[in-house]
Backbone as CSV, one residue per row, in Angstrom:
resi,resn,N_x,N_y,N_z,CA_x,CA_y,CA_z,C_x,C_y,C_z
1,MET,57.317,3.381,31.801,56.798,2.304,32.584,57.964,1.591,33.252
2,ALA,57.659,0.666,34.127,58.694,-0.033,34.887,58.602,-1.540,34.646
3,GLY,59.529,-2.269,35.245,59.520,-3.725,35.141,59.779,-4.194,33.728
4,GLN,59.004,-5.185,33.285,59.180,-5.745,31.941,58.831,-4.742,30.854
5,ARG,58.115,-3.683,31.199,57.686,-2.696,30.198,58.573,-1.450,30.215
6,LYS,59.725,-1.543,30.867,60.654,-0.418,30.895,61.003,-0.024,29.464
7,GLY,60.974,1.266,29.176,61.249,1.747,27.832,59.992,1.944,27.005
8,THR,58.839,1.530,27.560,57.560,1.726,26.879,56.970,3.058,27.318
9,TRP,56.534,3.840,26.360,55.914,5.134,26.622,54.404,4.986,26.501
10,THR,53.663,5.849,27.196,52.205,5.816,27.109,51.653,7.216,26.895
11,VAL,50.527,7.272,26.200,49.779,8.511,26.014,48.324,8.196,26.350
12,ARG,47.750,8.941,27.290,46.354,8.726,27.666,45.449,9.226,26.545
13,VAL,44.492,8.390,26.152,43.565,8.749,25.085,42.243,9.189,25.693
14,SER,41.589,8.296,26.425,40.291,8.584,27.024,39.991,7.520,28.072
15,GLY,39.549,7.947,29.242,39.215,6.978,30.288,40.378,6.057,30.581
16,ASN,40.162,4.749,30.432,41.206,3.750,30.690,42.102,3.486,29.486
17,TRP,41.808,4.071,28.347,42.537,3.763,27.112,43.861,4.521,27.023
18,ARG,44.902,3.789,26.620,46.241,4.355,26.445,46.834,3.872,25.128
19,ILE,47.587,4.736,24.472,48.424,4.312,23.354,49.791,4.023,23.956
20,THR,50.309,2.841,23.714,51.630,2.476,24.214,52.562,2.273,23.028
21,PHE,53.833,2.618,23.230,54.796,2.482,22.134,56.208,2.525,22.686
22,THR,57.144,2.083,21.863,58.570,2.190,22.161,59.207,3.004,21.043
23,PHE,60.440,3.409,21.266,61.180,4.136,20.240,62.328,3.294,19.722
24,ASP,62.546,3.385,18.424,63.729,2.830,17.775,64.379,4.012,17.075
25,GLY,65.316,4.651,17.754,65.878,5.906,17.253,64.825,6.987,17.373
26,VAL,64.433,7.568,16.246,63.398,8.613,16.264,62.032,8.067,15.841
27,ASP,61.962,6.763,15.546,60.726,6.140,15.071,59.973,5.462,16.214
28,ALA,58.647,5.656,16.251,57.798,4.947,17.206,57.555,3.532,16.686
29,CYS,57.685,2.542,17.562,57.500,1.138,17.197,56.549,0.474,18.192
30,ASP,56.060,-0.688,17.835,55.190,-1.478,18.717,54.020,-0.656,19.243
31,VAL,53.403,0.142,18.373,52.292,1.010,18.766,51.053,0.151,18.998
32,ASP,50.388,0.381,20.146,49.215,-0.411,20.499,48.231,0.456,21.271
33,LEU,46.952,0.180,21.130,45.905,0.826,21.908,45.470,-0.175,22.967
34,GLU,45.633,0.182,24.250,45.365,-0.756,25.339,44.341,-0.190,26.309
35,ASP,43.528,-1.080,26.872,42.559,-0.728,27.903,43.194,-1.023,29.258
36,TYR,43.648,0.025,29.941,44.231,-0.128,31.277,43.097,-0.185,32.273
37,HIS,42.684,-1.381,32.632,41.537,-1.536,33.516,41.987,-1.854,34.910
C-alpha cells in the first residue's frame, strides 16, 4: 500500500474484504480483516 499505510500488505478474501498486515522480521503483525468499500 502507499501513503500512511506503506509497508502494509493485503490479501483479498472475498468481495470487498481484505486481510491486512505488516511484517516484523518473519512474523506477521497488526493482522486485521477490513471491508474495503
